[in-house]
Amino acid sequence: MAAAAPAAGKGKRKRHLSEDDVCLLQRYNPGTILTALQEVAQHAEGRIIDWRAVVAKSATGITSAREYQMLWRYLAYHHDLNESIEAGDLPLGDDSDLELELEPNPSETKEALSEASALAKALISRSSREQASGHRINLDVPALNTQNEKIVRVPSKQLAQSHRVTNVTCPVSNPKQLSHIVPSPTHLDPNGASKKRKKAKAWSKEEDADLAAGVQKYGEGNWEVILHKCNFDNTRTPDQLSQRWALKRPGGSTKPASTKHASVGSEERSATIKALHLAVGPMPVSSALRSGREQSIQHKSTAFAPKMPQVRSAVTPSLAPALALPVQPLRVAAEVQSPLRHGQQAPGQGAPPKLSNASNNTRKKQAALPNSTFSPSSIQAAAIAAGGRLATASTAANLLKAAQSKNAVHIRSLGATSLKSSASFDHGTQSGGSQHLESLNASAVNGVSGVSAVNQSGPPAGAETKKALGTTLAPVPCDSEENEDGSEFCAITLDDLFPEDAKQPETVDTKAKQPETTGPKAKQPENADPKAMHQETMDPKSKQPDTLKVGILDPKDKDMLEFDQYVASQGAHLNTDDLNKSKCTNSASQAQGLVGSQKNPLKLTPVDGKANPVTAAGRGKPVAAGVASTGKKATIPISHLAAGTPRGIVDTVNANAPIRRTLTRRAAALVPAGCQAPPPKHAIDAKGCQMTNSIATFVSSGVPASSQASTPAKDANKASPPSSSCQPKPDSVAVNGAIRAVKSVAKKGNLPAAAARQ
DNA sequence: ATAGGGTTAGAA
DNA sequence: TTCTAACCCTAT
């Protein structure tokens, strides 16, 4: 509303009075309001307004000084309108009425003038109607063309009778609403006032809350629905909602820590906790989520991998910092370090997850560096949670059937992978089905191995591996650091993980094409079967009952173990939970809302040959294989028959970050990771594991198989040996079946829309 | 639908 | 003048 604005005095706040304010009032005729504003301006010479004097002379018809004050405060400060005010009530005594100074004659803009003009006409129009119906409101509305005549003058006597108007038909300046009443401002002002950018309207907390609630209720992306179902004023557009959400959504915020949300960390942490609760039910999450050194304790987090898939919401990067649960499926403890992380702290004694809010330069950057600290397990946890969405009960069942019936897919066991891990590091910009395959097989399954080898081989090997791996490890050479217990750690920066962001994509292809050459020197004692490298991923032979050496938890891992055990105990239940339940439920959506966007992250490329996996995977960050592998001296033989027991944290790493881009792989990789993990000591439900395995199997091999069979992806040429190994074979039938199964699930809505679209 | 970048308005 | 938030536009 153009006539608005008790406006700014020097150093005072300024507020625009919009038509919405008037609409909200419902109690007062707009003319009354305008008159009141004018009167307030006239009486606002001192610090304190003498409301009684104002009322005495008021033309508004308002007889209660208190009411008058209340109206003003509503208009100026959005104070509540108190319904129960008697005529004799005294105004409040405080002197806060003029925190906003009055500008009786604010300078008008073209837009304002046109709006005001429209408003005036609307008022006149209504006035005419009311006149015809006996409700005469005598509004003398000038065109507001001059500085001194902006305020509607309302003859006092009429207003005295009519200042209370019930069901005020709100005159609007919004062209949409106005169009049926009076010519739109567009017509009134052909000079482009209507073209002018809308005045920025700050988002109130209420709006943000509404938005969050809307997202929870209707899901991210349904901005139209949210817009209409939630009480957004008509000045908001779906686009604005989307943009706002992009800014405000938990985990997606680009806000620097210095601003409003000072403690993003705690927010994310709590969000994570909630998400985790949703995933695994009430449990001593706190122990698992502890920050600080304890958090970095080596931990067989793989044990709970299969237990968490029911988290429907995407676990966004925010989960990672909170879930710093290291993993040590192998003998090398690896910790992903953010470049922001100060010092080269021994990962095992890592500082509390430090959220990086500092770099807020670009959204891109944010996407690439959602959080500053990844620990393998946190990553895994995130990926698990994300990947979990792949598996509804039915999906799992279908996939299980498919996988079991034909033994269609066999993920190469750790032993077979040996040095190909390099390929998994080199996904950078690589795209195409081959990438999927590669990622899944090499990074998910083998990645850890590769890293392990690197670490175990010591600095020289690390350096070499770094080279072999391309640029992924460049920023932070995989220097072996020995922990007090002898565990070795590999520090990997985010740049390592996301070479694409590090702008070193060239190396990708080359490496991908020559995976074998990558890390011959990387030592992988347990699995160093060169032939294995050439084995088909789907080849049953690859299913080597390798014995994994998993470090025994040392005492300080107790909490982690506790966590694992708990999760393990929850395994079956979680795996059979019906994902559908959570689809729109509060809790699930809450997780979504709190933890972050789930729509984007999930892209199930494999489902359909039409979907070009390249898009999702091609842009995907390279798989930071091996990040997770860790190990301790004591070893426990672990048979990782099922689905090849990928040490999949690797892919999980990516799941943490721009999930949107690579989730297809990550989720897939992830699941197997979980399955493999259950160390003997953890009583894990075989069923749940199998199911998960099935899914993993499907995803892993299914993607490439599918894409290769049906889509000559543009990057198909880049197919690396591993991927080619995944050529559809008789066995792949099962894979396809699994794909179909998932597809159907997706169609049923069990998978996020984004996934279904794929 | 969304990301990313540019533009604009308002506040400090 | 600078910074920030909101808006707008365009490409994907």
CSV table of N, CA, C and O in Angstrom, one decimal, chain A residues 413-500:
chain,number,residue,atom,x,y,z
A,413,SER,N,35.1,-59.5,-4.5
A,413,SER,CA,35.5,-59.4,-3.1
A,413,SER,C,36.7,-58.6,-2.9
A,413,SER,O,37.4,-58.2,-3.9
A,414,LEU,N,37.0,-58.2,-1.8
A,414,LEU,CA,38.1,-57.4,-1.5
A,414,LEU,C,39.3,-57.9,-2.1
A,414,LEU,O,40.2,-57.2,-2.7
A,415,GLY,N,39.5,-59.2,-1.9
A,415,GLY,CA,40.7,-59.8,-2.3
A,415,GLY,C,41.0,-59.6,-3.8
A,415,GLY,O,42.1,-59.5,-4.2
A,416,ALA,N,39.9,-59.6,-4.5
A,416,ALA,CA,40.1,-59.6,-5.9
A,416,ALA,C,40.4,-58.2,-6.4
A,416,ALA,O,40.8,-58.0,-7.5
A,417,THR,N,40.1,-57.3,-5.6
A,417,THR,CA,40.2,-55.9,-6.1
A,417,THR,C,41.6,-55.3,-6.2
A,417,THR,O,41.9,-54.6,-7.1
A,418,SER,N,42.3,-55.6,-5.2
A,418,SER,CA,43.6,-55.1,-5.1
A,418,SER,C,43.8,-53.7,-5.6
A,418,SER,O,43.3,-52.8,-5.0
A,419,LEU,N,44.5,-53.6,-6.6
A,419,LEU,CA,45.0,-52.3,-7.0
A,419,LEU,C,44.1,-51.4,-7.9
A,419,LEU,O,44.4,-50.4,-8.3
A,420,LYS,N,43.0,-52.0,-8.2
A,420,LYS,CA,42.2,-51.2,-9.2
A,420,LYS,C,41.6,-50.0,-8.5
A,420,LYS,O,40.9,-49.2,-9.1
A,421,SER,N,41.8,-50.0,-7.3
A,421,SER,CA,41.1,-48.9,-6.6
A,421,SER,C,41.4,-47.6,-7.2
A,421,SER,O,40.6,-46.7,-7.1
A,422,SER,N,42.4,-47.5,-7.9
A,422,SER,CA,42.7,-46.2,-8.5
A,422,SER,C,41.6,-45.8,-9.4
A,422,SER,O,41.2,-44.6,-9.4
A,423,ALA,N,41.0,-46.7,-10.0
A,423,ALA,CA,39.9,-46.4,-10.8
A,423,ALA,C,38.8,-45.7,-10.0
A,423,ALA,O,38.2,-44.8,-10.4
A,424,SER,N,38.7,-46.2,-8.9
A,424,SER,CA,37.6,-45.6,-8.1
A,424,SER,C,37.9,-44.2,-7.7
A,424,SER,O,37.1,-43.4,-7.4
A,425,PHE,N,39.1,-43.9,-7.7
A,425,PHE,CA,39.5,-42.5,-7.3
A,425,PHE,C,39.3,-41.6,-8.5
A,425,PHE,O,39.4,-40.4,-8.3
A,426,ASP,N,39.3,-42.1,-9.6
A,426,ASP,CA,39.4,-41.3,-10.7
A,426,ASP,C,38.1,-41.0,-11.4
A,426,ASP,O,38.0,-40.8,-12.6
A,427,HIS,N,37.1,-40.9,-10.7
A,427,HIS,CA,35.8,-40.7,-11.4
A,427,HIS,C,35.6,-39.3,-11.7
A,427,HIS,O,34.7,-39.0,-12.5
A,428,GLY,N,36.3,-38.5,-11.1
A,428,GLY,CA,36.2,-37.1,-11.4
A,428,GLY,C,35.1,-36.7,-12.3
A,428,GLY,O,34.0,-36.5,-11.9
A,429,THR,N,35.4,-36.5,-13.5
A,429,THR,CA,34.4,-36.1,-14.5
A,429,THR,C,34.0,-37.2,-15.3
A,429,THR,O,33.2,-37.0,-16.2
A,430,GLN,N,34.5,-38.3,-15.0
A,430,GLN,CA,34.1,-39.4,-15.8
A,430,GLN,C,32.6,-39.6,-15.7
A,430,GLN,O,32.0,-39.4,-14.7
A,431,SER,N,32.1,-40.0,-16.8
A,431,SER,CA,30.7,-40.2,-16.8
A,431,SER,C,30.3,-41.5,-17.6
A,431,SER,O,31.2,-42.1,-18.2
A,432,GLY,N,29.1,-41.7,-17.5
A,432,GLY,CA,28.6,-42.9,-18.3
A,432,GLY,C,28.4,-44.1,-17.4
A,432,GLY,O,28.7,-44.1,-16.2
A,433,GLY,N,27.8,-45.1,-18.0
A,433,GLY,CA,27.5,-46.3,-17.3
A,433,GLY,C,28.8,-46.9,-16.7
A,433,GLY,O,28.8,-47.4,-15.6
A,434,SER,N,29.8,-46.7,-17.5
A,434,SER,CA,31.0,-47.3,-17.0
A,434,SER,C,31.4,-46.8,-15.7
A,434,SER,O,31.9,-47.5,-14.8
A,435,GLN,N,31.1,-45.6,-15.5
A,435,GLN,CA,31.5,-45.0,-14.3
A,435,GLN,C,30.7,-45.6,-13.1
A,435,GLN,O,31.3,-45.9,-12.1
A,436,HIS,N,29.5,-45.8,-13.4
A,436,HIS,CA,28.7,-46.4,-12.3
A,436,HIS,C,29.4,-47.7,-11.9
A,436,HIS,O,29.6,-48.0,-10.8
A,437,LEU,N,29.6,-48.5,-12.9
A,437,LEU,CA,30.1,-49.8,-12.6
A,437,LEU,C,31.4,-49.6,-11.9
A,437,LEU,O,31.7,-50.3,-10.9
A,438,GLU,N,32.2,-48.8,-12.5
A,438,GLU,CA,33.5,-48.7,-11.9
A,438,GLU,C,33.4,-48.2,-10.4
A,438,GLU,O,34.0,-48.8,-9.6
A,439,SER,N,32.6,-47.3,-10.3
A,439,SER,CA,32.5,-46.7,-9.0
A,439,SER,C,32.0,-47.8,-8.0
A,439,SER,O,32.6,-48.0,-6.9
A,440,LEU,N,31.1,-48.5,-8.5
A,440,LEU,CA,30.5,-49.4,-7.6
A,440,LEU,C,31.4,-50.6,-7.3
A,440,LEU,O,31.6,-51.0,-6.2
A,441,ASN,N,32.0,-51.0,-8.3
A,441,ASN,CA,32.8,-52.2,-8.1
A,441,ASN,C,34.2,-51.8,-7.5
A,441,ASN,O,34.7,-52.4,-6.6
A,442,ALA,N,34.7,-50.8,-8.1
A,442,ALA,CA,36.0,-50.5,-7.7
A,442,ALA,C,36.1,-49.8,-6.4
A,442,ALA,O,36.8,-50.1,-5.5
A,443,SER,N,35.3,-48.7,-6.4
A,443,SER,CA,35.4,-47.9,-5.2
A,443,SER,C,34.7,-48.5,-4.0
A,443,SER,O,35.2,-48.6,-2.9
A,444,ALA,N,33.5,-48.9,-4.3
A,444,ALA,CA,32.7,-49.4,-3.2
A,444,ALA,C,33.4,-50.7,-2.7
A,444,ALA,O,33.5,-50.9,-1.5
A,445,VAL,N,33.7,-51.5,-3.6
A,445,VAL,CA,34.2,-52.8,-3.2
A,445,VAL,C,35.7,-52.8,-2.9
A,445,VAL,O,36.1,-53.4,-1.9
A,446,ASN,N,36.3,-52.1,-3.8
A,446,ASN,CA,37.7,-52.2,-3.7
A,446,ASN,C,38.4,-51.0,-3.1
A,446,ASN,O,39.6,-51.0,-2.7
A,447,GLY,N,37.7,-49.9,-3.1
A,447,GLY,CA,38.3,-48.7,-2.8
A,447,GLY,C,39.1,-48.8,-1.5
A,447,GLY,O,40.2,-48.3,-1.5
A,448,VAL,N,38.5,-49.3,-0.6
A,448,VAL,CA,39.2,-49.3,0.7
A,448,VAL,C,40.4,-50.1,0.6
A,448,VAL,O,41.5,-49.7,1.2
A,449,SER,N,40.3,-51.1,-0.1
A,449,SER,CA,41.5,-51.9,-0.2
A,449,SER,C,42.6,-51.1,-0.8
A,449,SER,O,43.7,-51.2,-0.3
A,450,GLY,N,42.3,-50.4,-1.8
A,450,GLY,CA,43.3,-49.6,-2.4
A,450,GLY,C,43.9,-48.6,-1.4
A,450,GLY,O,45.1,-48.6,-1.2
A,451,VAL,N,43.1,-48.0,-0.7
A,451,VAL,CA,43.7,-47.1,0.3
A,451,VAL,C,44.4,-47.8,1.4
A,451,VAL,O,45.5,-47.4,1.8
A,452,SER,N,43.9,-48.9,1.7
A,452,SER,CA,44.6,-49.6,2.7
A,452,SER,C,46.0,-49.9,2.3
A,452,SER,O,46.9,-49.7,3.0
A,453,ALA,N,46.0,-50.3,1.1
A,453,ALA,CA,47.3,-50.7,0.5
A,453,ALA,C,48.2,-49.5,0.6
A,453,ALA,O,49.3,-49.5,1.0
A,454,VAL,N,47.6,-48.4,0.2
A,454,VAL,CA,48.4,-47.2,0.2
A,454,VAL,C,49.0,-46.9,1.6
A,454,VAL,O,50.2,-46.7,1.8
A,455,ASN,N,48.1,-47.0,2.5
A,455,ASN,CA,48.6,-46.7,3.8
A,455,ASN,C,49.6,-47.7,4.3
A,455,ASN,O,50.6,-47.3,5.0
A,456,GLN,N,49.3,-48.8,4.0
A,456,GLN,CA,50.1,-49.9,4.6
A,456,GLN,C,51.5,-49.9,3.9
A,456,GLN,O,52.5,-50.4,4.5
A,457,SER,N,51.5,-49.4,2.8
A,457,SER,CA,52.8,-49.5,2.1
A,457,SER,C,53.7,-48.3,2.5
A,457,SER,O,54.8,-48.3,2.1
A,458,GLY,N,53.1,-47.5,3.3
A,458,GLY,CA,54.0,-46.4,3.8
A,458,GLY,C,54.1,-45.3,2.8
A,458,GLY,O,53.6,-45.3,1.8
A,459,PRO,N,54.8,-44.3,3.3
A,459,PRO,CA,55.0,-43.1,2.5
A,459,PRO,C,55.3,-43.3,1.0
A,459,PRO,O,54.6,-42.7,0.2
A,460,PRO,N,56.3,-44.1,0.8
A,460,PRO,CA,56.6,-44.2,-0.7
A,460,PRO,C,55.4,-44.7,-1.4
A,460,PRO,O,55.0,-44.2,-2.4
A,461,ALA,N,54.8,-45.8,-0.9
A,461,ALA,CA,53.7,-46.3,-1.6
A,461,ALA,C,52.6,-45.3,-1.6
A,461,ALA,O,51.9,-45.1,-2.6
A,462,GLY,N,52.4,-44.6,-0.6
A,462,GLY,CA,51.4,-43.5,-0.5
A,462,GLY,C,51.6,-42.5,-1.7
A,462,GLY,O,50.7,-42.2,-2.4
A,463,ALA,N,52.8,-42.1,-1.8
A,463,ALA,CA,53.1,-41.1,-2.8
A,463,ALA,C,52.8,-41.7,-4.2
A,463,ALA,O,52.3,-41.1,-5.0
A,464,GLU,N,53.2,-42.9,-4.3
A,464,GLU,CA,53.1,-43.5,-5.6
A,464,GLU,C,51.6,-43.7,-5.9
A,464,GLU,O,51.1,-43.4,-7.0
A,465,THR,N,51.0,-44.1,-4.9
A,465,THR,CA,49.5,-44.3,-5.0
A,465,THR,C,48.9,-43.0,-5.4
A,465,THR,O,48.0,-43.0,-6.2
A,466,LYS,N,49.3,-42.1,-4.7
A,466,LYS,CA,48.7,-40.8,-5.0
A,466,LYS,C,48.8,-40.5,-6.5
A,466,LYS,O,47.9,-40.0,-7.1
A,467,LYS,N,50.0,-40.7,-6.9
A,467,LYS,CA,50.2,-40.5,-8.3
A,467,LYS,C,49.3,-41.4,-9.2
A,467,LYS,O,48.6,-41.0,-10.1
A,468,ALA,N,49.3,-42.6,-8.8
A,468,ALA,CA,48.5,-43.5,-9.5
A,468,ALA,C,47.1,-43.2,-9.5
A,468,ALA,O,46.4,-43.4,-10.4
A,469,LEU,N,46.7,-42.7,-8.4
A,469,LEU,CA,45.3,-42.4,-8.3
A,469,LEU,C,44.9,-41.1,-8.9
A,469,LEU,O,43.8,-40.7,-8.9
A,470,GLY,N,45.8,-40.5,-9.5
A,470,GLY,CA,45.5,-39.3,-10.2
A,470,GLY,C,45.7,-38.2,-9.2
A,470,GLY,O,46.5,-38.2,-8.3
A,471,THR,N,44.8,-37.3,-9.3
A,471,THR,CA,44.9,-36.1,-8.4
A,471,THR,C,44.2,-36.2,-7.2
A,471,THR,O,44.2,-35.3,-6.3
A,472,THR,N,43.4,-37.2,-7.0
A,472,THR,CA,42.5,-37.3,-5.9
A,472,THR,C,43.2,-37.2,-4.6
A,472,THR,O,42.8,-36.6,-3.7
A,473,LEU,N,44.4,-37.7,-4.5
A,473,LEU,CA,45.0,-37.7,-3.3
A,473,LEU,C,46.0,-36.5,-3.2
A,473,LEU,O,46.7,-36.4,-2.2
A,474,ALA,N,46.1,-35.8,-4.2
A,474,ALA,CA,47.2,-34.9,-4.3
A,474,ALA,C,47.2,-33.9,-3.1
A,474,ALA,O,48.3,-33.7,-2.5
A,475,PRO,N,46.2,-33.2,-2.9
A,475,PRO,CA,46.2,-32.2,-1.9
A,475,PRO,C,46.8,-32.6,-0.6
A,475,PRO,O,47.6,-32.0,0.1
A,476,VAL,N,46.5,-33.8,-0.2
A,476,VAL,CA,47.0,-34.3,1.0
A,476,VAL,C,47.5,-35.7,0.8
A,476,VAL,O,46.8,-36.7,0.8
A,477,PRO,N,48.8,-35.7,0.6
A,477,PRO,CA,49.4,-37.1,0.3
A,477,PRO,C,49.0,-38.0,1.5
A,477,PRO,O,48.8,-37.6,2.6
A,478,CYS,N,48.9,-39.2,1.1
A,478,CYS,CA,48.4,-40.1,2.0
A,478,CYS,C,49.5,-40.5,3.0
A,478,CYS,O,49.9,-41.7,3.0
A,479,ASP,N,49.9,-39.6,3.7
A,479,ASP,CA,51.0,-39.9,4.6
A,479,ASP,C,50.5,-40.8,5.7
A,479,ASP,O,49.4,-40.6,6.3
A,480,SER,N,51.2,-41.7,5.9
A,480,SER,CA,50.8,-42.7,7.0
A,480,SER,C,51.2,-42.1,8.3
A,480,SER,O,52.3,-41.7,8.5
A,481,GLU,N,50.3,-42.1,9.1
A,481,GLU,CA,50.5,-41.7,10.5
A,481,GLU,C,50.2,-42.8,11.4
A,481,GLU,O,49.2,-43.5,11.2
A,482,GLU,N,51.0,-43.0,12.3
A,482,GLU,CA,50.7,-44.2,13.1
A,482,GLU,C,50.2,-43.7,14.4
A,482,GLU,O,50.7,-42.8,15.1
A,483,ASN,N,49.1,-44.3,14.7
A,483,ASN,CA,48.5,-43.9,15.9
A,483,ASN,C,49.1,-44.6,17.1
A,483,ASN,O,50.0,-45.4,16.9
A,484,GLU,N,48.7,-44.3,18.2
A,484,GLU,CA,49.3,-44.9,19.4
A,484,GLU,C,49.1,-46.4,19.4
A,484,GLU,O,50.0,-47.1,19.8
A,485,ASP,N,48.1,-46.8,18.8
A,485,ASP,CA,47.9,-48.3,18.8
A,485,ASP,C,48.4,-48.9,17.5
A,485,ASP,O,48.1,-50.0,17.2
A,486,GLY,N,49.1,-48.1,16.8
A,486,GLY,CA,49.7,-48.6,15.6
A,486,GLY,C,48.8,-48.5,14.4
A,486,GLY,O,49.3,-48.8,13.3
A,487,SER,N,47.7,-48.1,14.6
A,487,SER,CA,46.8,-47.9,13.4
A,487,SER,C,47.4,-46.8,12.5
A,487,SER,O,47.9,-45.9,13.0
A,488,GLU,N,47.2,-47.0,11.3
A,488,GLU,CA,47.7,-46.1,10.4
A,488,GLU,C,46.5,-45.3,9.8
A,488,GLU,O,45.4,-45.8,9.7
A,489,PHE,N,46.8,-44.1,9.5
A,489,PHE,CA,45.7,-43.2,9.1
A,489,PHE,C,46.1,-42.6,7.8
A,489,PHE,O,47.3,-42.3,7.5
A,490,CYS,N,45.2,-42.3,7.1
A,490,CYS,CA,45.4,-41.6,5.8
A,490,CYS,C,44.5,-40.4,5.8
A,490,CYS,O,43.3,-40.4,6.0
A,491,ALA,N,45.2,-39.3,5.7
A,491,ALA,CA,44.4,-38.0,5.7
A,491,ALA,C,44.1,-37.7,4.3
A,491,ALA,O,44.9,-37.6,3.4
A,492,ILE,N,42.8,-37.5,4.1
A,492,ILE,CA,42.4,-37.2,2.7
A,492,ILE,C,41.6,-36.0,2.8
A,492,ILE,O,40.6,-35.8,3.6
A,493,THR,N,41.8,-35.1,2.0
A,493,THR,CA,41.1,-33.8,2.0
A,493,THR,C,39.9,-34.0,1.1
A,493,THR,O,39.7,-34.9,0.4
A,494,LEU,N,39.0,-33.0,1.2
A,494,LEU,CA,37.8,-33.0,0.4
A,494,LEU,C,38.2,-32.9,-1.1
A,494,LEU,O,37.6,-33.4,-1.9
A,495,ASP,N,39.3,-32.2,-1.2
A,495,ASP,CA,39.7,-32.1,-2.6
A,495,ASP,C,40.1,-33.5,-3.1
A,495,ASP,O,40.0,-33.8,-4.3
A,496,ASP,N,40.6,-34.2,-2.2
A,496,ASP,CA,40.9,-35.6,-2.6
A,496,ASP,C,39.7,-36.3,-3.0
A,496,ASP,O,39.6,-37.1,-4.0
A,497,LEU,N,38.7,-36.1,-2.2
A,497,LEU,CA,37.5,-36.8,-2.5
A,497,LEU,C,36.8,-36.3,-3.7
A,497,LEU,O,36.1,-37.0,-4.4
A,498,PHE,N,36.9,-35.0,-3.9
A,498,PHE,CA,36.2,-34.4,-5.0
A,498,PHE,C,37.1,-33.7,-5.9
A,498,PHE,O,37.1,-32.5,-6.0
A,499,PRO,N,37.9,-34.4,-6.6
A,499,PRO,CA,38.8,-33.8,-7.5
A,499,PRO,C,38.2,-32.9,-8.5
A,499,PRO,O,38.7,-32.0,-8.9
A,500,GLU,N,37.0,-33.2,-8.8
A,500,GLU,CA,36.3,-32.4,-9.7
A,500,GLU,C,36.3,-31.0,-9.2
A,500,GLU,O,36.5,-30.0,-10.0
